XYZ file of N, CA, C and O in Angstrom:
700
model
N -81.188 -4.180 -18.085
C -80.565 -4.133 -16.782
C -79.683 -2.900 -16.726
O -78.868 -2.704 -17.627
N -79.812 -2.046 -15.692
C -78.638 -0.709 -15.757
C -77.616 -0.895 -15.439
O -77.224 -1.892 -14.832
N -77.034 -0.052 -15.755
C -75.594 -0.389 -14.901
C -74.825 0.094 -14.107
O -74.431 1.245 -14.290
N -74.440 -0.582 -13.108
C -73.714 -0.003 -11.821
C -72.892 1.211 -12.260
O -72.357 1.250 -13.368
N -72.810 2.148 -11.412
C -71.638 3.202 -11.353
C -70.460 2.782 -10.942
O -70.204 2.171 -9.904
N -69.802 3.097 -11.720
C -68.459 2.667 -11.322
C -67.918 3.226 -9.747
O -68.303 4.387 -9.614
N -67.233 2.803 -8.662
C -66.615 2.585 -8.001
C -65.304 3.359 -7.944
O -64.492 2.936 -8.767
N -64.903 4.299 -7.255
C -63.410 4.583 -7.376
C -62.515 3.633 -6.551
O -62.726 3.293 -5.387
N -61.562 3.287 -7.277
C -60.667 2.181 -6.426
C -60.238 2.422 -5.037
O -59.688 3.470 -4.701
N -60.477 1.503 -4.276
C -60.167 1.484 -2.684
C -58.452 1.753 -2.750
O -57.755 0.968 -3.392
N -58.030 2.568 -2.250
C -56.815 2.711 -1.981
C -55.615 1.526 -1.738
O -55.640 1.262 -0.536
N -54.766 0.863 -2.300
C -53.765 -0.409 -1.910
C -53.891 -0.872 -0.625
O -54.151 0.023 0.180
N -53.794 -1.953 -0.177
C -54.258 -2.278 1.469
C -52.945 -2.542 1.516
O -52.624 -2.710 2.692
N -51.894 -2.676 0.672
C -50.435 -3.160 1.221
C -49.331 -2.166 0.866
O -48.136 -2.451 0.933
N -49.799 -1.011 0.494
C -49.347 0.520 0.411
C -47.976 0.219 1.646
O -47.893 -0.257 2.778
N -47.105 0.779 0.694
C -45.531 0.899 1.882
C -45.659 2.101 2.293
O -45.886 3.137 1.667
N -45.466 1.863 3.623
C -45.065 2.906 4.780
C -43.650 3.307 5.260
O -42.755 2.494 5.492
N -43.561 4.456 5.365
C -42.012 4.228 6.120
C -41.772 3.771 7.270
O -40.764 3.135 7.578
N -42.847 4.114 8.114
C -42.607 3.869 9.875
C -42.829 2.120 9.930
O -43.662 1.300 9.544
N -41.676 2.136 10.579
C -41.188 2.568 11.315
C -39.509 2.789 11.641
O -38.717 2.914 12.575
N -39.602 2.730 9.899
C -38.228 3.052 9.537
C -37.758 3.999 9.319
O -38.213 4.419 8.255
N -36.702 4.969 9.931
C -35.854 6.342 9.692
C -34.802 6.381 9.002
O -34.157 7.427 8.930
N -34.386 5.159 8.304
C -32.795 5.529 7.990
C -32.825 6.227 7.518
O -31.771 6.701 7.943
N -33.315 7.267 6.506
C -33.146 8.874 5.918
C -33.229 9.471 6.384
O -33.295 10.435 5.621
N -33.347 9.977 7.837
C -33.246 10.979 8.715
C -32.031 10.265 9.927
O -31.395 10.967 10.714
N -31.927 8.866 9.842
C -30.826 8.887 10.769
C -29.116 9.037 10.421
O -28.028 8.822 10.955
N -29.680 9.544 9.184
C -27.988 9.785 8.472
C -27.702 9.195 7.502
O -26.519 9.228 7.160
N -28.408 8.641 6.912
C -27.854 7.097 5.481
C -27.786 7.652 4.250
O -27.197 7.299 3.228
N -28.788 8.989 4.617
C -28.791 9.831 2.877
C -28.244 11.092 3.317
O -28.850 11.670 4.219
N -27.282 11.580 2.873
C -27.032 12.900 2.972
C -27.949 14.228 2.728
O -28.260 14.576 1.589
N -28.383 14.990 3.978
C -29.636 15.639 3.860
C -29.039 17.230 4.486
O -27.914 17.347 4.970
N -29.701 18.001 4.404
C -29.799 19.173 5.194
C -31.405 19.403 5.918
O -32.521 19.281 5.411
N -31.041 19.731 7.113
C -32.697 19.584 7.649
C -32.444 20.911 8.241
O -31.626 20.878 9.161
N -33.182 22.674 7.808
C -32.988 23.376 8.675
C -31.936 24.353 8.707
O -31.771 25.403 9.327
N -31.200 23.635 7.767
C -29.753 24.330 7.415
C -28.624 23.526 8.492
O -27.532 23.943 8.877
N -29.286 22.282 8.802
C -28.518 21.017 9.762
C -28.287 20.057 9.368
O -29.132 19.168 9.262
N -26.790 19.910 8.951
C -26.426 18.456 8.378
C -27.006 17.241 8.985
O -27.203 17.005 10.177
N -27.334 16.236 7.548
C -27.542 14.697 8.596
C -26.970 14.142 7.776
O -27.143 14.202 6.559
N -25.865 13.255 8.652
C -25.122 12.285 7.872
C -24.752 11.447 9.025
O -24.924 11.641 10.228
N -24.026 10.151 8.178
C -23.553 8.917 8.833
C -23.272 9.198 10.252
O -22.211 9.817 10.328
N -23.784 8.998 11.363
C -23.224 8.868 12.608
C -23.935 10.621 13.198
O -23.936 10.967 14.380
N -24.311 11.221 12.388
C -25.354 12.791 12.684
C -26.367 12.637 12.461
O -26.629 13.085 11.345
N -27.748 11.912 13.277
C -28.748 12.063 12.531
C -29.261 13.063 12.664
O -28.719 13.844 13.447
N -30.424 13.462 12.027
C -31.401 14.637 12.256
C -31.618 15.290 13.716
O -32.149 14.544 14.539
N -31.461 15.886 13.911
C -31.897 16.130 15.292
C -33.507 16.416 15.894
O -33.806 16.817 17.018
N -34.368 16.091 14.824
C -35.733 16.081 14.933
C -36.177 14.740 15.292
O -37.308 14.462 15.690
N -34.993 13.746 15.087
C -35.977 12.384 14.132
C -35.363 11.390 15.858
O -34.332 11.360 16.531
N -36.536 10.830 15.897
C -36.114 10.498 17.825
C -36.441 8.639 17.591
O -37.199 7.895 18.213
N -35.605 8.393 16.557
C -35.507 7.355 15.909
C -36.435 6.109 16.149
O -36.983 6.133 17.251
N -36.774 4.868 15.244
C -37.595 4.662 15.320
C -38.518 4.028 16.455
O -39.720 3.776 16.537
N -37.419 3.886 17.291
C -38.101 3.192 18.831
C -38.634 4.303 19.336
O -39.671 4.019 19.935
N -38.346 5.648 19.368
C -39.245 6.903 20.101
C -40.486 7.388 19.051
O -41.267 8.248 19.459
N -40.641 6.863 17.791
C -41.635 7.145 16.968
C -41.287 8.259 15.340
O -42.074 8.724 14.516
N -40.078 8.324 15.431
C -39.803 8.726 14.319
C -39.631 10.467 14.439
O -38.936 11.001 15.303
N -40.273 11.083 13.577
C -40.001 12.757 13.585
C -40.508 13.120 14.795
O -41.440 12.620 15.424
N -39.897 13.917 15.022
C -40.570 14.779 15.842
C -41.478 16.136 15.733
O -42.262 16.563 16.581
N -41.152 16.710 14.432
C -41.694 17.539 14.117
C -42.258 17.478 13.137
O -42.201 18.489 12.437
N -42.934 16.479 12.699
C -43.449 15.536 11.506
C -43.996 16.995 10.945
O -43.374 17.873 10.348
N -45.164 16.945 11.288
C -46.387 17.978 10.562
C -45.686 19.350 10.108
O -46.102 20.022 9.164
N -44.608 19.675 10.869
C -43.816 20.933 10.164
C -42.841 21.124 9.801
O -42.282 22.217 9.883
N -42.080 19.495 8.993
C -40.686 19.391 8.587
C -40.726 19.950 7.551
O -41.823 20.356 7.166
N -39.955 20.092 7.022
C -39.795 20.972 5.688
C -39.565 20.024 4.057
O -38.987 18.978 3.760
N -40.112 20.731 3.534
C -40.813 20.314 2.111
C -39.729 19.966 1.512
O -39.832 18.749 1.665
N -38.649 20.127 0.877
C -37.061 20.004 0.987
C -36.252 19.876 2.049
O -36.092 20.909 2.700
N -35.511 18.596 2.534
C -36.013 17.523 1.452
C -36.855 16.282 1.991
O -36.962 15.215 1.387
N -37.457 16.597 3.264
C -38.406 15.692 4.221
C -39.721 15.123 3.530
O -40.208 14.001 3.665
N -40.175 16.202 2.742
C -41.534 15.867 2.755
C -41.255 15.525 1.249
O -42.092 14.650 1.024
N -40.569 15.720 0.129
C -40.237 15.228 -1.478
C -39.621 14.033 -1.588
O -39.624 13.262 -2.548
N -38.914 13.899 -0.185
C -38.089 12.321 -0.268
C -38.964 11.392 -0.338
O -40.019 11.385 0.296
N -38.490 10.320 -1.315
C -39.216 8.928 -0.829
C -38.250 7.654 -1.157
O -38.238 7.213 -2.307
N -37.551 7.146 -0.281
C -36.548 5.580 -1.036
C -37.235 5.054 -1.713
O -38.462 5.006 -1.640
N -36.246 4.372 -2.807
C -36.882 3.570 -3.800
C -38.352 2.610 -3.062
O -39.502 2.656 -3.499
N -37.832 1.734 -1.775
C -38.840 0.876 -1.126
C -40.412 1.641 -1.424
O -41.383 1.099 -1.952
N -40.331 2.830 -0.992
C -41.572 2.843 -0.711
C -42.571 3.568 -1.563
O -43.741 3.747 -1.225
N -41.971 4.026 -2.829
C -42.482 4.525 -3.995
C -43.354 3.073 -4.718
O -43.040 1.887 -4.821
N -44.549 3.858 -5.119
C -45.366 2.783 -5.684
C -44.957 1.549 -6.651
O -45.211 0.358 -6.835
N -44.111 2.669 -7.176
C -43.247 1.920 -8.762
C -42.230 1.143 -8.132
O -41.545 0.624 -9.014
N -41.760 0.782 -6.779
C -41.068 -0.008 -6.287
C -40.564 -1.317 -7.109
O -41.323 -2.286 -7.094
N -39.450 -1.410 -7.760
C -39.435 -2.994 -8.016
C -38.434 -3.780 -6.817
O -37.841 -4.849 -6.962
N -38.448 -3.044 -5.806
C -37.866 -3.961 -4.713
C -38.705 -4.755 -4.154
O -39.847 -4.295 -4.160
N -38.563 -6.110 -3.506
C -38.954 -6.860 -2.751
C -39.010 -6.098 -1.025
O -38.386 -5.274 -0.356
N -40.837 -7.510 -0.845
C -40.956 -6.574 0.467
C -40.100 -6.669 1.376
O -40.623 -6.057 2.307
N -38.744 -7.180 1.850
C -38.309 -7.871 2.538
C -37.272 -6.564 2.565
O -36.923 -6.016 3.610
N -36.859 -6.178 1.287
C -35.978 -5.099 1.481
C -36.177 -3.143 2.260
O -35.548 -2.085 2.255
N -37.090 -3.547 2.651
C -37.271 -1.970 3.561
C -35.433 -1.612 4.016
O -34.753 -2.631 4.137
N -34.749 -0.352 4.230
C -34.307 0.172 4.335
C -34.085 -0.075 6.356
O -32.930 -0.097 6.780
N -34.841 -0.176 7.000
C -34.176 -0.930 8.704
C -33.979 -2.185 8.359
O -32.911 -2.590 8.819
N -34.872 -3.423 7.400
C -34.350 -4.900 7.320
C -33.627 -4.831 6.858
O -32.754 -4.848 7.725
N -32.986 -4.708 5.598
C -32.268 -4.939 4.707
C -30.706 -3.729 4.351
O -29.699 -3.760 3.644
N -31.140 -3.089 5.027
C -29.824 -2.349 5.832
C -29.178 -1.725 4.406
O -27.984 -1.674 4.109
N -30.167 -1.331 3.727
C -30.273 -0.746 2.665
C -30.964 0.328 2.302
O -32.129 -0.019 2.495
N -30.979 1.794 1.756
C -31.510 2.797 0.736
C -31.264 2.687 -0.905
O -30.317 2.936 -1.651
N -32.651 2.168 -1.078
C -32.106 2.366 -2.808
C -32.738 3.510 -3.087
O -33.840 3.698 -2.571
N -32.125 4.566 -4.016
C -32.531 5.790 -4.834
C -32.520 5.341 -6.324
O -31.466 5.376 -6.959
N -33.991 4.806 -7.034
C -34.109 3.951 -8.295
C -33.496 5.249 -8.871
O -33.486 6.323 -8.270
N -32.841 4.969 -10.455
C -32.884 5.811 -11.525
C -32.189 7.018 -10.946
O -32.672 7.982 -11.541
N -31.354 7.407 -10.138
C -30.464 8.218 -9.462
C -30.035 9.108 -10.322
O -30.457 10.263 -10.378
N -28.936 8.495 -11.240
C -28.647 8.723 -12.898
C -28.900 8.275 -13.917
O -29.610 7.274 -13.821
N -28.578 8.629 -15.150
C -28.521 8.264 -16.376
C -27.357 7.819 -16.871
O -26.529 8.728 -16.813
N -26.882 6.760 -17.367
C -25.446 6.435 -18.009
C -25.889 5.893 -19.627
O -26.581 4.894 -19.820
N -25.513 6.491 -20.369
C -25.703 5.504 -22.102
C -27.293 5.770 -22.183
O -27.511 5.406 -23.339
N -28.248 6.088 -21.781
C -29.894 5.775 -21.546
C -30.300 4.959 -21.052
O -31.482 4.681 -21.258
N -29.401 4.075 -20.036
C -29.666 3.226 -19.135
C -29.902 4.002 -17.778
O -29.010 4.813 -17.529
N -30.725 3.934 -17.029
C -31.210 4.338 -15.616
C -30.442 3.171 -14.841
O -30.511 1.956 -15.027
N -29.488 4.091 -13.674
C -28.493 3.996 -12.602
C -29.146 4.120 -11.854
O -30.100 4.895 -11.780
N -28.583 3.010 -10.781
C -29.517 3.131 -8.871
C -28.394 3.129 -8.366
O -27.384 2.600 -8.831
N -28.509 3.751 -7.334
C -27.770 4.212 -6.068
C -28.253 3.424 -4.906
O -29.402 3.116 -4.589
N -26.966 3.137 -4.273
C -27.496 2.172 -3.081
C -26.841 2.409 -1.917
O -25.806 1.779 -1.701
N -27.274 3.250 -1.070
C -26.448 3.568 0.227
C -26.698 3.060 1.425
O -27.829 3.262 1.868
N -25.642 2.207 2.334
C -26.154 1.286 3.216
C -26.678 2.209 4.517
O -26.621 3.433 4.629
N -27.102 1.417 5.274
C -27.876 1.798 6.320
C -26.713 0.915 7.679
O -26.960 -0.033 8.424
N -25.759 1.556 7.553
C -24.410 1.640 8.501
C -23.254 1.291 7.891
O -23.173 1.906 6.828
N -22.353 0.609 8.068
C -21.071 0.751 7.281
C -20.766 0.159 6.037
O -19.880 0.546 5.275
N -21.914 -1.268 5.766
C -21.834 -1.603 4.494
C -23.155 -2.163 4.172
O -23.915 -2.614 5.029
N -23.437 -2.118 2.767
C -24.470 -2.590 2.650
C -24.417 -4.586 2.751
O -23.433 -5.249 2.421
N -25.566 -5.089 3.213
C -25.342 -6.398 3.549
C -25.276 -7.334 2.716
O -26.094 -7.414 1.799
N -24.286 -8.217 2.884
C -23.771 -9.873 1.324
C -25.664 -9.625 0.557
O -26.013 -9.128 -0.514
N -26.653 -10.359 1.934
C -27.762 -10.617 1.047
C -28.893 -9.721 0.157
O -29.701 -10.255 -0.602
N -28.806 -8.347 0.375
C -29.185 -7.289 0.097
C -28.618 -7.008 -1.268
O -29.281 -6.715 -2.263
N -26.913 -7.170 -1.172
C -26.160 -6.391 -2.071
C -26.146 -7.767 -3.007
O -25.476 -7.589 -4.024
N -26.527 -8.638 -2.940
C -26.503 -10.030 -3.913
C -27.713 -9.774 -4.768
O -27.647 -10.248 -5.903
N -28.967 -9.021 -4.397
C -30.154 -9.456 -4.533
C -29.955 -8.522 -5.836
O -30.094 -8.829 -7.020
N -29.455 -6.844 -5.052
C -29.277 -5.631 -6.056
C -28.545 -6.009 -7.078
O -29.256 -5.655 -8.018
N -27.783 -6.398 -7.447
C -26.362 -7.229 -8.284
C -27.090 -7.710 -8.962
O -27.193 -7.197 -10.077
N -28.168 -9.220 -8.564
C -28.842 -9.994 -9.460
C -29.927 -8.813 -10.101
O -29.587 -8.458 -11.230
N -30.613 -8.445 -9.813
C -31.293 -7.390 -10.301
C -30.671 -6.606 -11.181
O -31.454 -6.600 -12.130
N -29.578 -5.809 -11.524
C -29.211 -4.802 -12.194
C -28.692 -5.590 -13.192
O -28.406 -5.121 -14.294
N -28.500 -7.103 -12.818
C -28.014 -7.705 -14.374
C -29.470 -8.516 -14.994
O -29.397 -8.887 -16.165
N -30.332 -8.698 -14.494
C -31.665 -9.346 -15.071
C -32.219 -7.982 -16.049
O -32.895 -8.057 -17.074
N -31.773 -6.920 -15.471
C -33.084 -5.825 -16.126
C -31.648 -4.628 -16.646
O -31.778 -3.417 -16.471
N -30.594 -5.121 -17.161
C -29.895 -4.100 -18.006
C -29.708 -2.531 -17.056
O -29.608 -1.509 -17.735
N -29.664 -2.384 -15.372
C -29.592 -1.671 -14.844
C -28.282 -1.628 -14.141
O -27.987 -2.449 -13.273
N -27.288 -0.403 -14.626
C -26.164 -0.288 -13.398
C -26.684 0.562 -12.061
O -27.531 1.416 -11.800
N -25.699 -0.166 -11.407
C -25.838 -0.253 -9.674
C -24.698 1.044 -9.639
O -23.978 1.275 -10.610
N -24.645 1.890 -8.306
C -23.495 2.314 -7.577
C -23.937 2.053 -6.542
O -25.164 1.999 -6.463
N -23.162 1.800 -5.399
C -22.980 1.588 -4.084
C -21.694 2.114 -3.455
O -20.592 2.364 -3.943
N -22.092 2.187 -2.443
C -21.003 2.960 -1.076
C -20.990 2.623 -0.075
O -22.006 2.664 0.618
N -20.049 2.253 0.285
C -19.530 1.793 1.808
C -18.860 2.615 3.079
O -17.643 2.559 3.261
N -19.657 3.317 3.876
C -18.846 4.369 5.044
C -17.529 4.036 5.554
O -17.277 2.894 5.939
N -16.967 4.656 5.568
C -15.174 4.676 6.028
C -15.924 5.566 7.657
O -16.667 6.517 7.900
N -15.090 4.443 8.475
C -14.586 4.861 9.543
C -13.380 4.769 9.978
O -12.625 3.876 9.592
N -12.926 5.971 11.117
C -11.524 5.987 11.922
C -11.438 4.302 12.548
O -12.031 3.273 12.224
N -10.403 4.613 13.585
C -9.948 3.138 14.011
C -10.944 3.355 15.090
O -11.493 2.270 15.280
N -11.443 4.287 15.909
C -12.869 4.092 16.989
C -13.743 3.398 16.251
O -14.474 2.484 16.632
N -13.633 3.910 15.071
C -15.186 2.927 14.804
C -16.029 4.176 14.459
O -17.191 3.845 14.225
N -15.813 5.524 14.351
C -16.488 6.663 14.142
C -16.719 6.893 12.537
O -15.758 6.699 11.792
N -18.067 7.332 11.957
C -17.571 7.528 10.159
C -16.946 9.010 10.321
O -17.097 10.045 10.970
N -15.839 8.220 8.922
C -15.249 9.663 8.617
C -16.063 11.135 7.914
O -15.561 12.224 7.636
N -17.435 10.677 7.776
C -18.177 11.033 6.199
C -17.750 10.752 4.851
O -18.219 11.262 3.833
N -16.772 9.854 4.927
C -16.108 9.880 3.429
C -16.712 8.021 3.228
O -16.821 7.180 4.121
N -17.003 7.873 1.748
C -17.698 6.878 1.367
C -16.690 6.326 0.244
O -15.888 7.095 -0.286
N -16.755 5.037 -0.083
C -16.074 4.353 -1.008
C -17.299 3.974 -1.821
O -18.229 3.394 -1.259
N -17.359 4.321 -3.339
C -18.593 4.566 -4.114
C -17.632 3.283 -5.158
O -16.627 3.457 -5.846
N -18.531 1.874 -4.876
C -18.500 0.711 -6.314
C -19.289 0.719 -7.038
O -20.443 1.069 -6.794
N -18.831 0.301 -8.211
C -20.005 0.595 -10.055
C -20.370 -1.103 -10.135
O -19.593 -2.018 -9.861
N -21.482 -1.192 -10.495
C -21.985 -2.605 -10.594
C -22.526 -3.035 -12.292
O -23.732 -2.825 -12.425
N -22.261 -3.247 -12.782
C -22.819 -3.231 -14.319
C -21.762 -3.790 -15.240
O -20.726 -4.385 -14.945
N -22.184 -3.511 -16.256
C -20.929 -4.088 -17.554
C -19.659 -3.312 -17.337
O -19.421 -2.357 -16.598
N -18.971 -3.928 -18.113
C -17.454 -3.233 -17.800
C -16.696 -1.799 -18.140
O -15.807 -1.131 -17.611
N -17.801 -1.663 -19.681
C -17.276 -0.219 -19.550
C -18.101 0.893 -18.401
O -17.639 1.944 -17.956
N -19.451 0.272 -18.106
C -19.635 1.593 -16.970
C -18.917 1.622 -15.661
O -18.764 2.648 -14.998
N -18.476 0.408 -15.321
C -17.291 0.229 -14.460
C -16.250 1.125 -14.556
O -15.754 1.705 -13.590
N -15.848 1.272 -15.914
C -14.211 1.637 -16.327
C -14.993 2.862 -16.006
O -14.803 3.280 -14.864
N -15.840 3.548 -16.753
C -16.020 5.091 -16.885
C -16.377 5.437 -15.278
O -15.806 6.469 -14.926
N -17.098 4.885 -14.339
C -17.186 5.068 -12.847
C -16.117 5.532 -12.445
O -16.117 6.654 -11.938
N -14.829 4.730 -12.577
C -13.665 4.827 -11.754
C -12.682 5.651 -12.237
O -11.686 5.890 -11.554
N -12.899 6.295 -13.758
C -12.112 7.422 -14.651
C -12.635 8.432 -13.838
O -11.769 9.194 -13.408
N -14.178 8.759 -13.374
C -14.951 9.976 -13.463
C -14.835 10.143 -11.768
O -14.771 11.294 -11.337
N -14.807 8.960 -10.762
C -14.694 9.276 -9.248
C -13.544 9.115 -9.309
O -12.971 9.874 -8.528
N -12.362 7.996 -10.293
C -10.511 7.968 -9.330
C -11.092 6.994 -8.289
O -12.272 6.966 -7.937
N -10.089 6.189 -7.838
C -10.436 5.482 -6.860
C -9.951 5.970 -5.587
O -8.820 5.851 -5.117
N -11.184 6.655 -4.992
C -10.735 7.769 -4.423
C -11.974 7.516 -3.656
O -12.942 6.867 -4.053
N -11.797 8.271 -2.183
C -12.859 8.400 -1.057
C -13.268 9.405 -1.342
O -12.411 10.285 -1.418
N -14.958 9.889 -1.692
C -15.495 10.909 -1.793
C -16.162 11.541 -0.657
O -16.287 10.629 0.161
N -16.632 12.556 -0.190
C -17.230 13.356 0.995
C -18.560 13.221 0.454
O -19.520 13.715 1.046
């Protein structure tokens, strides 16, 4: 009997997409688009957010850092849950951000002023199941309600990467 040729694998049918989510162009990650800041409360000025369809200038955004970005969500190697996309879960994770001890650090920047109890419970349980420290940041706004750009950055992990977090930032609002 011969034997079949092998088959190249059909592409993932449950492959993550971003759309129709923007929070990295509506300000959640600190970007330059153009030589044009996007930050908290500045988004992109390309990106005609996700109810108008997202970029606007998709096909000719620039390679740095539009087209190299990808949030943790939607990278293959994802170990987030599907539930956590970056518009639900009002969350950006950047896996492996840093290095602390040879432990791989995630970064978790919310998607408006804080990241949410059930989101930030899930990340927490996670970084202590799998020996991973967390940082997270919370946007400071004026008394309008406007962000200042300045972020309050918490260490999530055992206690000395805690201690060394808060030696190396000061408990201090960073830009």
């Amino acid at each position: 009997m011969p034997l079949k040729p092998l088959t190249p694998l059909a592409p993932l049918a449950h492959r993550r997409q971003c759309q129709p989510c923007t929070a990295c162009c509506d300000g959640w990650v600190r970007i330059n688009v153009f030589d044009t800041p996007v930050l908290p409360g500045k988004p992109c000025p390309h990106s005609g957010g996700a109810k108008l369809g997202g970029c606007k200038i998709y096909a000719e955004r620039p390679i740095d850092p539009c087209v190299n970005f990808a949030c943790g969500w939607v990278r293959e190697t994802s170990h987030l849950p599907d539930w956590m996309t970056p518009h639900q879960a009002k969350v950006i994770v950047l896996p492996a951000w840093t290095v602390w001890r040879t432990f791989e650090v995630d970064l978790a920047l919310p998607v408006g002023s804080r990241i949410p109890f059930k989101s930030l419970q899930w990340l927490q349980a996670y970084s202590k199941k799998t020996f991973r420290p967390l940082i997270y940041t919370e946007q400071e706004s004026d008394r309008t309600g406007h962000y200042t750009g300045q972020q309050r950055v918490n260490g999530y992990g055992p206690p000395t990467f805690q201690e060394e977090m808060l030696n190396l930032i000061g408990n201090k609002l960073v830009s």
